[in-house]
Coordinates of C-alpha atoms and ligand atoms in Angstrom, one line a residue:
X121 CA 86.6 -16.4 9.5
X122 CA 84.3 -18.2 6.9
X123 CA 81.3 -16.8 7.3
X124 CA 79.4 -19.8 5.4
X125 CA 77.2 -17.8 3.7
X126 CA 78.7 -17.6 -0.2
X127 CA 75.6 -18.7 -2.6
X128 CA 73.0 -17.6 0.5
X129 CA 70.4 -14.9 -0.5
X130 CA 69.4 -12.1 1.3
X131 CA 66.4 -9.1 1.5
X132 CA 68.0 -6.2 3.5
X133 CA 65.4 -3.4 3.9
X134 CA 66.0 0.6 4.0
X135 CA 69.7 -0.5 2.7
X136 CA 70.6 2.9 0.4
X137 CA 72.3 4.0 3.3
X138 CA 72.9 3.9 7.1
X139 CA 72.8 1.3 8.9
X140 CA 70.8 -1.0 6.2
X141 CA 73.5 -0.2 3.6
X142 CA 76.3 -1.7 6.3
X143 CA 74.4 -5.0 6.8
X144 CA 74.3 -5.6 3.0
X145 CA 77.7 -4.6 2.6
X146 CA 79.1 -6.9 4.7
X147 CA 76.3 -9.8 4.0
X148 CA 77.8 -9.4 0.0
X149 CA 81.3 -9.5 1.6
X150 CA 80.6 -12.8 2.8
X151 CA 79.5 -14.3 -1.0
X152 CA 75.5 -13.4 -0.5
X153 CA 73.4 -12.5 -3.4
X154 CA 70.9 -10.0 -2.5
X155 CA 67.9 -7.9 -2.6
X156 CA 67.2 -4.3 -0.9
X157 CA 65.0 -1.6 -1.3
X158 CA 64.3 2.2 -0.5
X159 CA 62.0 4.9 -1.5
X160 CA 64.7 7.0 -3.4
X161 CA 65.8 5.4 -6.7
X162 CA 68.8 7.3 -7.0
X163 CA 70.9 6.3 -3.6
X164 CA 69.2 2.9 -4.3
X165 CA 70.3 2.2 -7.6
X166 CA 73.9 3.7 -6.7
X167 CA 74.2 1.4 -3.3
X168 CA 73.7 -1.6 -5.6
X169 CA 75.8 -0.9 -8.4
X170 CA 78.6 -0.2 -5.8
X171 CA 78.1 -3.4 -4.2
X172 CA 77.7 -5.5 -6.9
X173 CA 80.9 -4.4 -8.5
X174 CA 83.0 -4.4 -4.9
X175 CA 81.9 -8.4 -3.9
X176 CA 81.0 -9.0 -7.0
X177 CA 77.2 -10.8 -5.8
X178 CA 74.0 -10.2 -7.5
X179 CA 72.1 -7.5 -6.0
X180 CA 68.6 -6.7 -6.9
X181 CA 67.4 -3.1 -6.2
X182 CA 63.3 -2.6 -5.6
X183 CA 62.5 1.1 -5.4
X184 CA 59.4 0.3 -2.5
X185 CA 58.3 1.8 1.0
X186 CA 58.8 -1.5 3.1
X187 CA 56.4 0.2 5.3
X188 CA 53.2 -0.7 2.6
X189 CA 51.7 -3.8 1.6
X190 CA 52.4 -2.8 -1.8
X191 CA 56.0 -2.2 -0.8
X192 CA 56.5 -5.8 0.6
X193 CA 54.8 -7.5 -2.0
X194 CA 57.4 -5.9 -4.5
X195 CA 60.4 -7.1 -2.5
X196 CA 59.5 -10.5 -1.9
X197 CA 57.8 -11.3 -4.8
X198 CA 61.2 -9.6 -6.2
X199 CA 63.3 -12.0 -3.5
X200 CA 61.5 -15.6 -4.3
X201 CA 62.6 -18.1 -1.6
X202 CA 65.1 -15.9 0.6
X203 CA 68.1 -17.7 3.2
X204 CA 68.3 -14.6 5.4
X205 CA 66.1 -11.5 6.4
X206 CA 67.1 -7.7 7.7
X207 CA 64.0 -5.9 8.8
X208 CA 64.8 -2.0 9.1
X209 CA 63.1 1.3 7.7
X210 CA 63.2 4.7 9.5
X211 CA 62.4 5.5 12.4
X212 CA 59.4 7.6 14.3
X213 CA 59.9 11.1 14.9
X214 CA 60.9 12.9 18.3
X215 CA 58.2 14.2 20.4
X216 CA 56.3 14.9 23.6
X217 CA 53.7 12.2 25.4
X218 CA 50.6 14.6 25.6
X219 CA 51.0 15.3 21.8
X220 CA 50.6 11.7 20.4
X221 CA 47.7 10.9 18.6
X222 CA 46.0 7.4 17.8
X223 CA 46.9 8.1 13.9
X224 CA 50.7 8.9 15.5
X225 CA 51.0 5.2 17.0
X226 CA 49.6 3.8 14.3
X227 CA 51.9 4.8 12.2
X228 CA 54.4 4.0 14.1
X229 CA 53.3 0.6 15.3
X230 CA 53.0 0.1 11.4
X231 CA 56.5 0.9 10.3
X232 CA 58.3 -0.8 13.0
X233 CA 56.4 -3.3 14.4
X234 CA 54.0 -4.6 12.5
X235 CA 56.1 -4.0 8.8
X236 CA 58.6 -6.8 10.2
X237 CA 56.7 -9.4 11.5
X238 CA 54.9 -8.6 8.8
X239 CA 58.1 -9.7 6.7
X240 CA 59.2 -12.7 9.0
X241 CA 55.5 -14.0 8.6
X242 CA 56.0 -14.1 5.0
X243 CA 59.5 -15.9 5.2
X244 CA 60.0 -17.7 8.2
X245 CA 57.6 -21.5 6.4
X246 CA 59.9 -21.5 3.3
X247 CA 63.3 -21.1 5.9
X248 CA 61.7 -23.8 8.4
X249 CA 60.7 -26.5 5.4
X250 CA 64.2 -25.6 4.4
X251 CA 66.0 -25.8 7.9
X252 CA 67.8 -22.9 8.3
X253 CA 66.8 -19.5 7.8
X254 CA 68.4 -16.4 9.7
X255 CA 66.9 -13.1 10.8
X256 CA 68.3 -9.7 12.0
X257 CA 66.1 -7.3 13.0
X258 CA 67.5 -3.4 13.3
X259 CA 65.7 -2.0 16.4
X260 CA 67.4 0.2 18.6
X261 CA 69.2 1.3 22.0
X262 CA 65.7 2.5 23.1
X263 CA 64.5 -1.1 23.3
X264 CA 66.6 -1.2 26.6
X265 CA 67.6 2.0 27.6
X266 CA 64.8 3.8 26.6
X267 CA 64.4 7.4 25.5
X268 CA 62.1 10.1 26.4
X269 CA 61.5 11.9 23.2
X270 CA 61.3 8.9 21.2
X271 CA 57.9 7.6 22.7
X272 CA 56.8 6.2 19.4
X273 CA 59.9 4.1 18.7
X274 CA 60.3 2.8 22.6
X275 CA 56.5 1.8 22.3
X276 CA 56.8 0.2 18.8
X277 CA 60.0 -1.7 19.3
X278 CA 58.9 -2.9 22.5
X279 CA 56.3 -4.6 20.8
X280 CA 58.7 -5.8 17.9
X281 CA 60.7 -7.2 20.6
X282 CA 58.2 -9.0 22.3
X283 CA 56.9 -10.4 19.2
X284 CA 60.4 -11.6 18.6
X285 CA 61.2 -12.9 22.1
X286 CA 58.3 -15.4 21.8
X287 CA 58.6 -16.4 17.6
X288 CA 62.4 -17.1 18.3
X289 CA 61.5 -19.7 20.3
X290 CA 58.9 -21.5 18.3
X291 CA 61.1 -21.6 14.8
X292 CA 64.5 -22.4 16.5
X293 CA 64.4 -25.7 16.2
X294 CA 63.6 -25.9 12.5
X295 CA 67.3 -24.1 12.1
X296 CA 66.2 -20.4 12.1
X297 CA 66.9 -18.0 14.5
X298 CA 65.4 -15.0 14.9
X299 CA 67.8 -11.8 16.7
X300 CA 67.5 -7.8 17.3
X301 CA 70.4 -5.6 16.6
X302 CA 70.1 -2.4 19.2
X303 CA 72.2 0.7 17.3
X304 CA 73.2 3.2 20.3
X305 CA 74.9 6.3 18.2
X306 CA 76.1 5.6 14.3
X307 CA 77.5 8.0 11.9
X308 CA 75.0 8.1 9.8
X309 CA 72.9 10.5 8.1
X310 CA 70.9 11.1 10.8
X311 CA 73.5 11.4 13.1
X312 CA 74.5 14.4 11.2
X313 CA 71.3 15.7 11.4
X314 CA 70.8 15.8 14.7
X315 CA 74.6 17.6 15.1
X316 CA 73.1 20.2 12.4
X317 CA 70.5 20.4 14.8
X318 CA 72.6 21.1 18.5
X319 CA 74.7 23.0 16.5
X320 CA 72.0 25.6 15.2
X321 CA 69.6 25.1 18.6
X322 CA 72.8 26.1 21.2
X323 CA 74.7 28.7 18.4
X324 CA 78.1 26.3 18.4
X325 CA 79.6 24.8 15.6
X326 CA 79.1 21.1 14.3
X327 CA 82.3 20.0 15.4
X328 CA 81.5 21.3 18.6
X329 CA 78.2 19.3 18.8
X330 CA 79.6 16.5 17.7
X331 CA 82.0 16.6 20.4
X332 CA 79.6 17.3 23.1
X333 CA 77.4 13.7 21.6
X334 CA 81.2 11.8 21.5
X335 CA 81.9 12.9 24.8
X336 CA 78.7 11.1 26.2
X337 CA 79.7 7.6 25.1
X338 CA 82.4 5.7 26.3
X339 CA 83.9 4.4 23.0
X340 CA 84.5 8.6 22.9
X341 CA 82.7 8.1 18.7
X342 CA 79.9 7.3 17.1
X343 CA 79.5 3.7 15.7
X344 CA 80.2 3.1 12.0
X345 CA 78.0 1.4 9.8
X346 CA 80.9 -1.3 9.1
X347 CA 80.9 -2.3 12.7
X348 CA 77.4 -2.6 12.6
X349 CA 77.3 -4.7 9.6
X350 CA 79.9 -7.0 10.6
X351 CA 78.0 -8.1 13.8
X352 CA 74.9 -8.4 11.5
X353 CA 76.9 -10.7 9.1
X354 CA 78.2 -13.0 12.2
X355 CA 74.1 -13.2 13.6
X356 CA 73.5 -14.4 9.8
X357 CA 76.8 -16.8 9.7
X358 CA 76.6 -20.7 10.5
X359 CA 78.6 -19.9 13.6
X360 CA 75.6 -18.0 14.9
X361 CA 72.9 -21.0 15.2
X362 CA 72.7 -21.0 19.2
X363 CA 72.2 -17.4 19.1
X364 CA 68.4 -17.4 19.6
X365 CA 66.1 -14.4 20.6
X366 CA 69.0 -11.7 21.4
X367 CA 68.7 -8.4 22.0
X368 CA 72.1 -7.3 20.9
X369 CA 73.1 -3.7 21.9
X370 CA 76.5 -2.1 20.0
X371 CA 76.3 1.4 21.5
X372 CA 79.9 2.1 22.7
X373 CA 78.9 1.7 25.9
X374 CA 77.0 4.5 26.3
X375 CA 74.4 2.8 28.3
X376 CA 74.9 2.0 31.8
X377 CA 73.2 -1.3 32.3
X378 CA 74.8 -4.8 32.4
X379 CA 72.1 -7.2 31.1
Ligands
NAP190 P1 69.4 6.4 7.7 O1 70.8 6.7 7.6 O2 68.5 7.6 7.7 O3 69.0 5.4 6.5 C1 67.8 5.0 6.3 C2 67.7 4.1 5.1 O4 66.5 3.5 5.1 C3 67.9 4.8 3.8 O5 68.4 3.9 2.8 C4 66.4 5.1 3.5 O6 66.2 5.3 2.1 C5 65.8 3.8 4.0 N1 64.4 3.9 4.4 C6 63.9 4.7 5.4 N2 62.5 4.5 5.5 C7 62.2 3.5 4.5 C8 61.0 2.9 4.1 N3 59.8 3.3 4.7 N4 61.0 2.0 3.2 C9 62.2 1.7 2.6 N5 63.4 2.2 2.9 C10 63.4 3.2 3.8 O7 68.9 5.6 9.0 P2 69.9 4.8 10.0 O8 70.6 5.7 10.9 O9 70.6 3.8 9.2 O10 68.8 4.1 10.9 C11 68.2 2.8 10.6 C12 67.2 2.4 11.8 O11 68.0 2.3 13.0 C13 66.1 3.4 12.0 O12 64.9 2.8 12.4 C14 66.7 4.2 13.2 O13 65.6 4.8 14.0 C15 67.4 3.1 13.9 N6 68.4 3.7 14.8 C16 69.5 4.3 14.3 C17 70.5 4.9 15.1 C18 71.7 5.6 14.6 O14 72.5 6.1 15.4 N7 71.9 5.6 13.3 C19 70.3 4.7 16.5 C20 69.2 4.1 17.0 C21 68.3 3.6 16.2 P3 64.9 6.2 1.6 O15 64.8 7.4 2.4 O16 65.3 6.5 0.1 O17 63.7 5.3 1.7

């Protein structure tokens, strides 16, 4: 399928690796010309080159935390007028309700709520007065099924979504639609984290943890960052313009709900 997106541009955020990397993978795939960012230089610098030469778009690396003003003001004034926008950065830490401080949801609230409106703010007038704009936002599973741990992300993604739920609705008839991609489990480098982390907490191997995480989800693996940048790239295609205000969840299945 023709994606009609060759000659588009593109800022994908936190896009070194994970789930980021997968959306601008596949978004170069389909003939766009990009821009991403991440703190490290190194992975950054390596994910463009790679990309660059695979699909052979232009891809412009800024070394910036999308998470400060400073940070965004590097990548769009880096970006110029931009066609498509994938919000992401990492995610809050694990913890316990009694333990969260005002500083803690701040922070949170900051990195993933507040950082992409921040960013849609900034692009959605130039995508209206140009009729057609598309954005992705990467939330998570915990925006439906939420999870106990992850107080700070449910609470700060809850807010994205609402934020998104409304804004959707305003722009979509100036050709721009606003959507949420919802990762369940992906194989990323946190996945393998957290296996490290079974493994050493209940004296098994990795493989054995891994197992034990496959074995809850249907799908019986962990998503890949290929799958999830292919449905990105579809939510950014022309095909996708009556897809307005989704919350999207690829998961595998692993959680039990049906809307
Ligand atoms: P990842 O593999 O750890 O990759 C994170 C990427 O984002 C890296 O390129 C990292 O590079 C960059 N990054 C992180 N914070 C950043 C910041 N403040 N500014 C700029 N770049 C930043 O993470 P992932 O698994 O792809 O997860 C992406 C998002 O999806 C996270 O919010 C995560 O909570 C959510 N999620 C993931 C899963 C999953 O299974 N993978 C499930 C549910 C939700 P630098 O470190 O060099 O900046």
């Amino acid at each position: 399928m023709d994606l009609g997106l060759r000659g588009r541009k593109a800022i994908v955020c936190a896009a070194s690796k994970g789930l980021g990397r997968g959306c601008a993978e596949a978004l170069a795939e389909a003939g766009v010309d990009l821009v991403i960012c991440a703190r490290g230089e190194e992975a950054l610098q390596a994910t463009a080159k790679g990309i660059a030469a695979d699909w052979g778009v232009d891809v412009t690396p800024v070394v910036a935390d999308i998470t400060t003003e400073a940070g965004r003001a590097d990548v769009l004034a880096a970006a110029g007028e931009v066609d498509i926008l994938v919000t992401n950065a990492g995610g809050p830490p694990p913890g316990l309700w009694s333990e969260w401080s005002r500083e803690d949801f701040i922070k949170a609230l900051d990195a993933n709520m507040l950082t992409p409106i921040a960013l849609i703010q900034a692009v959605l007038p130039g995508m209206m007065a140009r009729g057609w704009g598309r954005v992705v936002n990467i939330t998570s599973v915990s925006v439906r099924a939420p999870i106990g741990v992850l107080g700070l992300s449910n609470s700060a993604r809850a807010g994205l979504t609402g934020f998104v739920a409304g804004t959707a609705r305003q722009v979509a008839g100036s050709g721009v639609t606003i959507n949420n991609l919802l990762p369940g489990m992906h194989a990323t480098d946190r996945a393998e984290a957290l296996d490290k982390g079974a493994a050493r907490a209940q004296n098994i191997s990795e493989e054995e943890a891994r197992a034990a995480r496959w074995a809850t989800i249907p799908a019986g693996r962990y998503g890949t960052r290929q799958e999830f940048g292919a449905a990105c790239a579809f939510l950014c295609s022309q095909h996708a313009g009556f897809i307005v205000g989704q919350n999207i969840l690829l998961d595998g299945g692993a959680s039990n709900i049906t809307i």
